XYZ file of C-alpha atoms in Angstrom:
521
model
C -5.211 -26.112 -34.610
C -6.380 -24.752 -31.041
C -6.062 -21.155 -29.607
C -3.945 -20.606 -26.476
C -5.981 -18.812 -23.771
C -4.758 -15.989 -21.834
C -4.234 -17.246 -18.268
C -5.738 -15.746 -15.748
C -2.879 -13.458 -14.138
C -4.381 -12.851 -10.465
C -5.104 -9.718 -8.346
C -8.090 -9.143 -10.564
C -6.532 -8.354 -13.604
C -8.515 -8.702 -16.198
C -6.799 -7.359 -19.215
C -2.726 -6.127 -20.309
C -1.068 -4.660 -22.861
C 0.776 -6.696 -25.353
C 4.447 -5.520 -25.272
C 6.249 -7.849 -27.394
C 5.869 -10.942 -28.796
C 8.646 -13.487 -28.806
C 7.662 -15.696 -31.494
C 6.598 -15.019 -35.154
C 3.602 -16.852 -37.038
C 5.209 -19.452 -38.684
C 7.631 -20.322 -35.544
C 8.178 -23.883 -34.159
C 8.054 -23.667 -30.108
C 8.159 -26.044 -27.477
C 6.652 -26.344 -23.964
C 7.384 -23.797 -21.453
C 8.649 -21.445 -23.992
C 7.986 -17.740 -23.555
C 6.105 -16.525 -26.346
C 4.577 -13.104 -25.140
C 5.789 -10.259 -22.723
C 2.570 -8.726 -21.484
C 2.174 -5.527 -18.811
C -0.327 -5.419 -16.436
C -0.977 -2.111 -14.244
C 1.123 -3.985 -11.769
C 4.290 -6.063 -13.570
C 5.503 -7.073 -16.828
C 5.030 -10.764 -17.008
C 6.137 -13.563 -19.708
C 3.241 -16.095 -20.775
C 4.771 -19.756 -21.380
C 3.257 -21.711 -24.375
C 1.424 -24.785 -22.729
C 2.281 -27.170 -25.560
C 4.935 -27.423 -28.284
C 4.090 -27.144 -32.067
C 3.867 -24.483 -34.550
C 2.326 -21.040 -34.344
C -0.070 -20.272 -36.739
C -1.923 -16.835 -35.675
C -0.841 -14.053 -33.643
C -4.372 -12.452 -32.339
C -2.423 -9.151 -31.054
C -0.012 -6.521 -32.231
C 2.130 -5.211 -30.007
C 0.757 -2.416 -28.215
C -2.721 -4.016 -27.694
C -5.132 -4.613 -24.517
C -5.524 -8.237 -24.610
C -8.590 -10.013 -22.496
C -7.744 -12.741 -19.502
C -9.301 -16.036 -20.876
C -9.167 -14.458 -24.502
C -7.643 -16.532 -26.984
C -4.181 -14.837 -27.339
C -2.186 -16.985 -30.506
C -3.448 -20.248 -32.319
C -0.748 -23.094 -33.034
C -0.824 -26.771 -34.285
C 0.353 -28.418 -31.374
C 3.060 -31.830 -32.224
C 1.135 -35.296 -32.313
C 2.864 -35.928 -28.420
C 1.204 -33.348 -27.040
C -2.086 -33.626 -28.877
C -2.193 -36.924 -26.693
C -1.797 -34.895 -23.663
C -4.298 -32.014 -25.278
C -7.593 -30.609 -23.212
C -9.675 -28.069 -24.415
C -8.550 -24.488 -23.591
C -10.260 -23.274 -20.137
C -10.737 -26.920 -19.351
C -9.002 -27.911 -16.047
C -6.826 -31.146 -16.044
C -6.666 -33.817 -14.026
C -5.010 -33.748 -11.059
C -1.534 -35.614 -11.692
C -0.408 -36.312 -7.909
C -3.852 -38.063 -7.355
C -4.875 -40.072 -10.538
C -6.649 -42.909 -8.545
C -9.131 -40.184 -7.315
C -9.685 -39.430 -10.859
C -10.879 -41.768 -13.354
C -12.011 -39.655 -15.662
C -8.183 -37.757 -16.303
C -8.267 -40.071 -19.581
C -11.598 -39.006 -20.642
C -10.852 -35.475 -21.626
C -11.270 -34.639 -25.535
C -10.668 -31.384 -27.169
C -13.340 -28.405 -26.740
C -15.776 -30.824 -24.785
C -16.032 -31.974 -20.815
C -16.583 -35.124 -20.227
C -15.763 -35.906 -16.676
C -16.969 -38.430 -14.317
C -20.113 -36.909 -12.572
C -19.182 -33.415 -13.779
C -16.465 -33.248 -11.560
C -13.250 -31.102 -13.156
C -10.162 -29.839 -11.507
C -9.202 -26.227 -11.341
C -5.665 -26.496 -12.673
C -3.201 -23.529 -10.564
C -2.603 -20.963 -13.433
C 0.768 -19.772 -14.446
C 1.427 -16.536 -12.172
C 4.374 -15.353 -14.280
C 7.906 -13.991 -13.830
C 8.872 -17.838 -13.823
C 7.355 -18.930 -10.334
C 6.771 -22.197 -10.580
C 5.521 -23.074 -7.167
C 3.309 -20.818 -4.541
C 2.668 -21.115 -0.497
C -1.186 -21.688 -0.339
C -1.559 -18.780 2.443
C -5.753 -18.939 3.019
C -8.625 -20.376 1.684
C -12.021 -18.509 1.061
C -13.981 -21.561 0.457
C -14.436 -25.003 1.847
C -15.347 -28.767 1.052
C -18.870 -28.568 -0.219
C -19.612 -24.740 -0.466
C -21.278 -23.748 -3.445
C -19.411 -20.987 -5.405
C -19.751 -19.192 -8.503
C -17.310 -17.828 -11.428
C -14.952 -15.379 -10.583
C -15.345 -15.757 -6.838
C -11.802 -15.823 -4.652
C -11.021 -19.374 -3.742
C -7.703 -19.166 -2.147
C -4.493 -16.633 -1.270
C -1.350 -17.766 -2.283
C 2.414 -16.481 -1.672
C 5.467 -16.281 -3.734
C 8.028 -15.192 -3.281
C 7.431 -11.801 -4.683
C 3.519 -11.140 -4.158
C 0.344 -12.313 -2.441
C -2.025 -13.236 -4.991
C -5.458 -13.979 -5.402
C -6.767 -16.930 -7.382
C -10.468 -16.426 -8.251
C -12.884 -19.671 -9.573
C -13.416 -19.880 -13.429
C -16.460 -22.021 -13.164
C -20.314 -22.068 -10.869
C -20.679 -25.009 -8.760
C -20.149 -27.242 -5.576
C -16.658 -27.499 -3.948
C -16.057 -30.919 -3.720
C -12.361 -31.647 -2.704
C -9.789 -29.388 -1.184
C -6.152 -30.550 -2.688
C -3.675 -28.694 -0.424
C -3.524 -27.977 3.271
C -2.745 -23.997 4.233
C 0.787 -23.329 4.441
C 1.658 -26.159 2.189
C 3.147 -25.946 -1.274
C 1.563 -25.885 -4.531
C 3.042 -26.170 -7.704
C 1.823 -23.964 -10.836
C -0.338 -26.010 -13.614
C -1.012 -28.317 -10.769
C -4.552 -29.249 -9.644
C -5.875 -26.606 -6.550
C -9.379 -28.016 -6.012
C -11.980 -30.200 -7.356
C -15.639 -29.597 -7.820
C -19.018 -30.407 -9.557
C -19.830 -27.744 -11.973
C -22.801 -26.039 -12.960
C -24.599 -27.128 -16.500
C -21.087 -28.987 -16.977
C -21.993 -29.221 -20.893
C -20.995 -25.451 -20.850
C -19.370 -24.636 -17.669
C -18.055 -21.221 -19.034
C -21.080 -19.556 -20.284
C -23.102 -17.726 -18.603
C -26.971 -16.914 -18.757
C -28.129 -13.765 -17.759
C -31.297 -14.952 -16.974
C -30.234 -18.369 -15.491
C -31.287 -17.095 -11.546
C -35.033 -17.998 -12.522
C -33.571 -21.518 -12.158
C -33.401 -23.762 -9.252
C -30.021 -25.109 -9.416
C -28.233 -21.428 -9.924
C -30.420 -19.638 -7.058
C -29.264 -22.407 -4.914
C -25.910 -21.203 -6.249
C -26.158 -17.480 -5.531
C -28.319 -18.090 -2.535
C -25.404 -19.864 -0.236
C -22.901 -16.524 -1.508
C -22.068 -14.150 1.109
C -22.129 -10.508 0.382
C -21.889 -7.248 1.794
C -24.089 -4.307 2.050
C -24.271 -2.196 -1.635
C -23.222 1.162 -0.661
C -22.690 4.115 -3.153
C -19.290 3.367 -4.403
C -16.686 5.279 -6.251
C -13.947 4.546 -8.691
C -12.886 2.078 -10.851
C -14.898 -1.331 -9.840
C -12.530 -4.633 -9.579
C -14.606 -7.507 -11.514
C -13.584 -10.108 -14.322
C -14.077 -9.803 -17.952
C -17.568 -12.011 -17.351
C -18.701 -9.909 -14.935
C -18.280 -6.560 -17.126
C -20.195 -8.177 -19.679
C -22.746 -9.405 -17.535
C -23.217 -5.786 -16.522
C -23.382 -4.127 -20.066
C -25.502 -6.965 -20.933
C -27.975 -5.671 -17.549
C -27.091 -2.187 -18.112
C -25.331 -1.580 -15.015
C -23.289 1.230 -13.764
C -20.351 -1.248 -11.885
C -19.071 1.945 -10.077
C -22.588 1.880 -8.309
C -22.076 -1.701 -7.133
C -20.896 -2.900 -4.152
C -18.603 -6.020 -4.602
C -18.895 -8.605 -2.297
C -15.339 -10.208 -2.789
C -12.118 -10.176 -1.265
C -11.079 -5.866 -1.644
C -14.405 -4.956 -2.883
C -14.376 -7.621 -6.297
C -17.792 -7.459 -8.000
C -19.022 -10.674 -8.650
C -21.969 -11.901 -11.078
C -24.575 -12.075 -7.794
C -23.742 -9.093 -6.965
C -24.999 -7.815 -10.103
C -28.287 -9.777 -10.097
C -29.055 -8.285 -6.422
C -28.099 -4.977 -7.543
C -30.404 -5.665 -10.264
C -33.179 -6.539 -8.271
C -32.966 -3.620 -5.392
C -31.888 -6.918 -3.036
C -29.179 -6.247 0.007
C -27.865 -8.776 2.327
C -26.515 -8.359 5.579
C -23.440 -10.473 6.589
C -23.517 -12.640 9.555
C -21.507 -11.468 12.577
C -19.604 -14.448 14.299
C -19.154 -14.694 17.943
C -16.018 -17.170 19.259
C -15.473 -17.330 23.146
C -11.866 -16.126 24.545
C -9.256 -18.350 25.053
C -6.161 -17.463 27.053
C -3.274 -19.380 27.104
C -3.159 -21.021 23.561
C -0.064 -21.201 21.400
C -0.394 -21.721 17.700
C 2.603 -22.756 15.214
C 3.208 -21.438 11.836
C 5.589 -22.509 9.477
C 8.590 -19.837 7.653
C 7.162 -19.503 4.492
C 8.001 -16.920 1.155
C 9.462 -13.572 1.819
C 10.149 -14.316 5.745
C 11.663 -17.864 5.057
C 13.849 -16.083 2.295
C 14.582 -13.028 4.791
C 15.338 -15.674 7.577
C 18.340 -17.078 5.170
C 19.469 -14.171 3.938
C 20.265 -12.949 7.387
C 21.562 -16.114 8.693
C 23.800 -16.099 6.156
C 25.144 -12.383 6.461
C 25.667 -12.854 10.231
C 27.771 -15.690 9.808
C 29.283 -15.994 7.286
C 30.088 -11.611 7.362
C 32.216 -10.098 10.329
C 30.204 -7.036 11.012
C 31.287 -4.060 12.889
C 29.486 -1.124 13.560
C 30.093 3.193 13.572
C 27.329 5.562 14.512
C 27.285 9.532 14.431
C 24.801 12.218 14.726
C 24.433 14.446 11.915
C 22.541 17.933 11.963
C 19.661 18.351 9.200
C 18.731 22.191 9.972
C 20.292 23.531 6.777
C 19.253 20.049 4.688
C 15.152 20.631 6.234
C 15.742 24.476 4.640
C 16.564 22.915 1.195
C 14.292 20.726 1.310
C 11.072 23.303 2.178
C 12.530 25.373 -0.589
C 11.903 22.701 -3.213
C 9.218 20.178 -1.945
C 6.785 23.222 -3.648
C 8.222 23.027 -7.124
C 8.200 18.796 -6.734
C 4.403 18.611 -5.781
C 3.587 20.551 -8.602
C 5.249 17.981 -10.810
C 3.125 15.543 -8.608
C 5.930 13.686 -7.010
C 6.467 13.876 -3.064
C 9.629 14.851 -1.938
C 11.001 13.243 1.254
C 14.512 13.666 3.160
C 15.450 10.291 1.388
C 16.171 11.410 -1.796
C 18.868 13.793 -0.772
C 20.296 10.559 1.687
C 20.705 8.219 -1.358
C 22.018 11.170 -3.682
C 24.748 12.144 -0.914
C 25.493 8.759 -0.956
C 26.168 8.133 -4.427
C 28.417 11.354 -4.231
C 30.467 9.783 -0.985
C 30.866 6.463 -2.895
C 32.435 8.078 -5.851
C 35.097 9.047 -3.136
C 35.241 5.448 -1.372
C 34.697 2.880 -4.219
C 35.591 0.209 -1.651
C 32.256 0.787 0.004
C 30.721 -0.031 -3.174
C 32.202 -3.220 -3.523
C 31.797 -7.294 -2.641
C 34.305 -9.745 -1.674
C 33.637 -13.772 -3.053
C 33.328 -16.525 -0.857
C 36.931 -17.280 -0.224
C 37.883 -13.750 0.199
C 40.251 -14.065 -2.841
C 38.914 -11.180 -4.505
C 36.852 -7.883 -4.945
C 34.724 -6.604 -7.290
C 34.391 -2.898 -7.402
C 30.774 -1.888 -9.328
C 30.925 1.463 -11.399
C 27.281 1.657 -10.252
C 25.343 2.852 -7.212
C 22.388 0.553 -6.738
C 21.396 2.103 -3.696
C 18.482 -0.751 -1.473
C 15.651 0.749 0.443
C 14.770 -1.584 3.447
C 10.441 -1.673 2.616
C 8.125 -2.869 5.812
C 5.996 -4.347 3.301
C 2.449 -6.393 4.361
C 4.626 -9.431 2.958
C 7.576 -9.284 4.738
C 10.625 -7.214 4.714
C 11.547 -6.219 0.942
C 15.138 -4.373 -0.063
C 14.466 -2.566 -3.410
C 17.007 -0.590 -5.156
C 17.515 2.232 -7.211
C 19.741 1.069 -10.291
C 22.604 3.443 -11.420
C 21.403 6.354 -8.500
C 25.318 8.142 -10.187
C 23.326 8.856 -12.920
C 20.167 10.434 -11.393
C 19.058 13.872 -10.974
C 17.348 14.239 -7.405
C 14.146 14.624 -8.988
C 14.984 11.128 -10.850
C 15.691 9.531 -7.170
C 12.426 10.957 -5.677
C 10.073 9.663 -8.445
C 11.521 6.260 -8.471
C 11.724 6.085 -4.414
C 8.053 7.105 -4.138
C 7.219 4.540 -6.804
C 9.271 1.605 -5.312
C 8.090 1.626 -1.526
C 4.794 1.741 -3.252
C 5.188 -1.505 -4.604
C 6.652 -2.746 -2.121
C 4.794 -2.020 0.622
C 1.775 -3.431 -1.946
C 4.015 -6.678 -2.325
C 3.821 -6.056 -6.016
C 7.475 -5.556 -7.233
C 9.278 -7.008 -10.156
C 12.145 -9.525 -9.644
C 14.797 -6.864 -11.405
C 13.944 -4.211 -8.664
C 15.038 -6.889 -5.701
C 17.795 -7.967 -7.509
C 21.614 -6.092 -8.265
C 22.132 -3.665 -5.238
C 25.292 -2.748 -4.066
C 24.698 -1.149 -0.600
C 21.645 -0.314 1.299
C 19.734 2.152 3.620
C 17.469 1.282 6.611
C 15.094 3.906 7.517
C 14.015 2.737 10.765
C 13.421 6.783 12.553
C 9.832 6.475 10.347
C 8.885 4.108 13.377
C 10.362 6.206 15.783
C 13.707 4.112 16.083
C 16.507 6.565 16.953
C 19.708 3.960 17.018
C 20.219 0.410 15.260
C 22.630 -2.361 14.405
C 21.862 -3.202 10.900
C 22.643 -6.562 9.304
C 24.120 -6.228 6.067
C 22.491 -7.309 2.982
C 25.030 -9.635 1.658
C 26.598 -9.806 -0.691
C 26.641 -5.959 -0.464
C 29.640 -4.675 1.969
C 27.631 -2.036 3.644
C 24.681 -0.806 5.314
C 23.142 2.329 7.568
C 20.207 2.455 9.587
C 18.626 5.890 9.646
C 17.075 7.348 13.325
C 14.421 9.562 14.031
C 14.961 13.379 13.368
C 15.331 14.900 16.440
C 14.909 18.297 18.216
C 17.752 18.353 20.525
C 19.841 20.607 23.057
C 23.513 21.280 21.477
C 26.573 23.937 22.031
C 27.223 26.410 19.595
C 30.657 27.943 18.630
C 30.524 30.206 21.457
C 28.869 27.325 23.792
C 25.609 28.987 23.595
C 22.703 25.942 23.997
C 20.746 26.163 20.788
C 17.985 23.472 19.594
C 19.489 21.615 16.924
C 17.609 18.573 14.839
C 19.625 15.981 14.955
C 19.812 12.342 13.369
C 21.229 9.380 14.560
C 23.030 7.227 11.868
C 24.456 3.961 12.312
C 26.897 1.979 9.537
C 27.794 -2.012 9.588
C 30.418 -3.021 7.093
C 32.080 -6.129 5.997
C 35.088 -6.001 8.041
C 37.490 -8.686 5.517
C 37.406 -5.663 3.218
C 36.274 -2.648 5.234
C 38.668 -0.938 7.985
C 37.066 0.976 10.547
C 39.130 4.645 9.645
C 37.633 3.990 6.457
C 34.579 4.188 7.368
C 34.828 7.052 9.366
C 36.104 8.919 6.564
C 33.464 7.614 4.252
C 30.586 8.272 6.578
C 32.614 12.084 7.353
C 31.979 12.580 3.553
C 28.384 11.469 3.341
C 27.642 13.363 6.663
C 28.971 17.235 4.862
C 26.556 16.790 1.724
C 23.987 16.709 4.211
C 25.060 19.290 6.765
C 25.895 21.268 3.697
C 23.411 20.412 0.881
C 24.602 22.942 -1.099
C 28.194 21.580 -1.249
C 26.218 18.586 -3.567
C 25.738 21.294 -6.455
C 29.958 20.537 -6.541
C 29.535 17.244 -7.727
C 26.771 17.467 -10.070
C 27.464 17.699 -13.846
């Protein structure tokens, strides 16, 4: 019988809440099987079972904070894959590479025994069924000395940027993968000697009074410790490293990648030591190209679009609508939504108009298939939010906006260009819209030609409000705000008159916000 660890789920996370479990004691699973769904403060994720065989313990009820690198369930894994077995928060081998490796056959359950202490840190499973990452950056080279819980490396997916921190102290001795190429999860990231390999996952708190480990923390950078605030970003080890030293961690200054605390920064912290980090100096250059390759969210973007703009016969209508009486409403209310803490923009009342003017045009809610032989017509409004994101351009959308009070569409708006523009949203929240909005006036854009997210049939691109000269009834020149709006539709299924009248529609809810009480029930 072993116990199945808890991988490490990146970005610092060092615990989640249990939300269901998808297998019973008693079950028979096999490899790659979900057997958990777990929620961390920034995605639900499934955990795969590493091995197939029978479960024997469940550690957690539902509802429960479980640890990273915790034992989570125990199992007695089949004879087959006993043969295959290492012990839990032992790195394999590296399978692409097993003539670097002699020692891949010398792993036996619970113990390291590896050819000059040299293990491989196996690429953890990052959830929501990636199986393969874009190694963005690494933080370490070939021969530096690290220690556990220290960021090694930045990978993409196509979802999120994620950090992968080291479980073990020691020397970096081989780097597997080049930046910008592809690695694939439970494969082998890096090599390197470990530190007191006959436990490589303990730690002693009083191990610095040693040669090898102040050689260790010696060669790690860290900042300055400044008075911090907050909640401090460190690994299960390191919180129990500080209890163990009676340390504040709000009070230390991580050295790691956003601030992460790691086990020398306790020790300096400890012993009133600060550090200053060297400054690095590099000549101009003028002149110099550099190449990179299209890689996660832009290579995906880059397809999507191709594909829309030819294989999609666009066209485009623009209008100006005026906001003065939809800026009114909106000062009247924003009050009574702060104090229900939620921030209430002008986009909101865009998407709920919207929903309103498709109930009127259904065909802008639909999607022709690839051989224009048919249309599908959705009885929801999944209304996409083009996201800037640090990550790449993300589309979002509001599920089943029809059903949604505007105080509904605010909170979830707010929270989804959140996550977005954190690169932290969930694969349902990406997936499912029907038609989109592009807000490009919040970096001073004032007229666009959107592309339109196919397979949707529609798109607008929203302008800067604007504080412009206009004619009155009686041709009186009065200041108006005005915004430019711009549609693109699928033109196999989309006539121009149509969406004239369809935009006409959209464009009185907000002239007349009012007139939206109508249509609410």
């Amino acid at each position: 019988m072993i116990d199945f660890i808890l991988p490490d789920i990146g970005e610092g996370i060092v615990e989640c809440e249990l939300l269901e479990w998808l297998v019973a004691e008693g079950d028979i699973i096999v490899e790659d099987q979900p057997v958990a769904e777990v929620m961390t403060d920034k995605a639900t994720v499934q955990i795969p079972a590493m091995h197939s065989g029978l479960v024997t313990k469940l550690y957690y009820q539902a509802g429960e904070i479980a640890k990273v690198h915790a034992p989570l369930f125990a199992m007695q894994i089949n004879a087959d894959s006993a043969q295959q077995q290492e012990a839990p928060q032992v790195p394999k081998a590296h399978e692409s590479q097993p003539q670097s490796h002699p020692e891949q056959n010398e792993l036996q359950t619970n113990t390291i025994q590896t050819h000059r202490d040299i293990v491989d840190f196996i690429l953890p499973d990052i959830g929501e069924g990636i199986v393969e990452c874009e190694l963005v950056k690494w933080l370490v080279n070939e021969g530096d000395v690290i220690v556990e819980d220290q960021p090694v490396v930045e990978v993409m997916t196509d979802k999120a940027l994620v950090e992968i921190p080291a479980k073990y102290s020691g020397t970096v001795t081989k780097l597997y993968y080049a930046q910008g190429e592809i690695a694939k999860v439970h494969t082998a990231l890096f090599a390197m000697q470990v530190v007191g390999s006959d436990q490589p996952s303990s730690f002693n708190v009083n191990a610095h009074t040693s040669q090898s480990t102040q050689e260790v923390h010696s060669k790690v950078e860290s900042s300055t410790l400044t008075q911090t605030t907050g909640k401090a970003l460190a690994s299960p080890a390191v919180r129990r490293m500080a209890r163990e030293l009676e340390i504040d961690l709000a009070k230390v200054q991580g050295s790691g990648d956003k601030g992460r605390v790691l086990k020398p920064d306790l020790l300096a912290f400890k012993n009133h030591k600060t550090t200053q980090p060297a400054v690095a100096y590099a000549p101009i250059a003028s002149g110099g190209t550099h190449t990179e390759a299209i890689r996660g969210i832009k290579a995906a973007m880059a397809k999507q679009m191709m594909h829309a703009v030819f294989t999609v016969p666009h066209f485009t209508v623009s209008e100006e609508i005026e906001l003065d009486k939809l800026i009114e409403v909106r000062n009247q209310l924003k009050g009574n939504f702060e104090k229900q803490g939620v921030k209430l923009s002008f986009m909101p009342f865009f998407i709920k108009a919207l929903s309103l003017a498709l109930k009127q045009f259904p065909i802008i809610n639909s999607q022709v298939n690839e051989d224009c032989s048919e249309i599908t017509y959705f009885d929801d409004h999944n209304i996409g939010l083009a996201v800037d994101s640090k990550i790449g351009l993300l589309v979002p959308n509001i599920k089943g906006v029809q059903h949604l009070s505007l105080f509904e569409i605010a909170q979830k708006t707010n929270e989804l260009v959140e996550l977005a523009r954190l690169g932290k949203l969930k694969s349902p929240d990406l997936k499912g819209g029907t038609i989109s909005i592009s807000n490009i006036g919040v970096l001073g854009g004032t007229v666009a030609t959107p592309v339109i997210n196919a397979p949707e049939s529609a798109i607008v691109a929203l302008g800067k409000i604007q504080r412009l000269p206009r004619f009155d009834a009686k041709d009186n020149v009065v200041a108006v705000n005005i915004m430019q709006v711009s549609w693109s539709g699928d033109h196999r299924i989309i006539d121009g008159a149509t969406m004239v009248r369809f935009n006409n529609c959209w464009k009185s809810y907000l002239e007349n916000p009012l007139t939206m009480l109508l249509e609410l029930k």
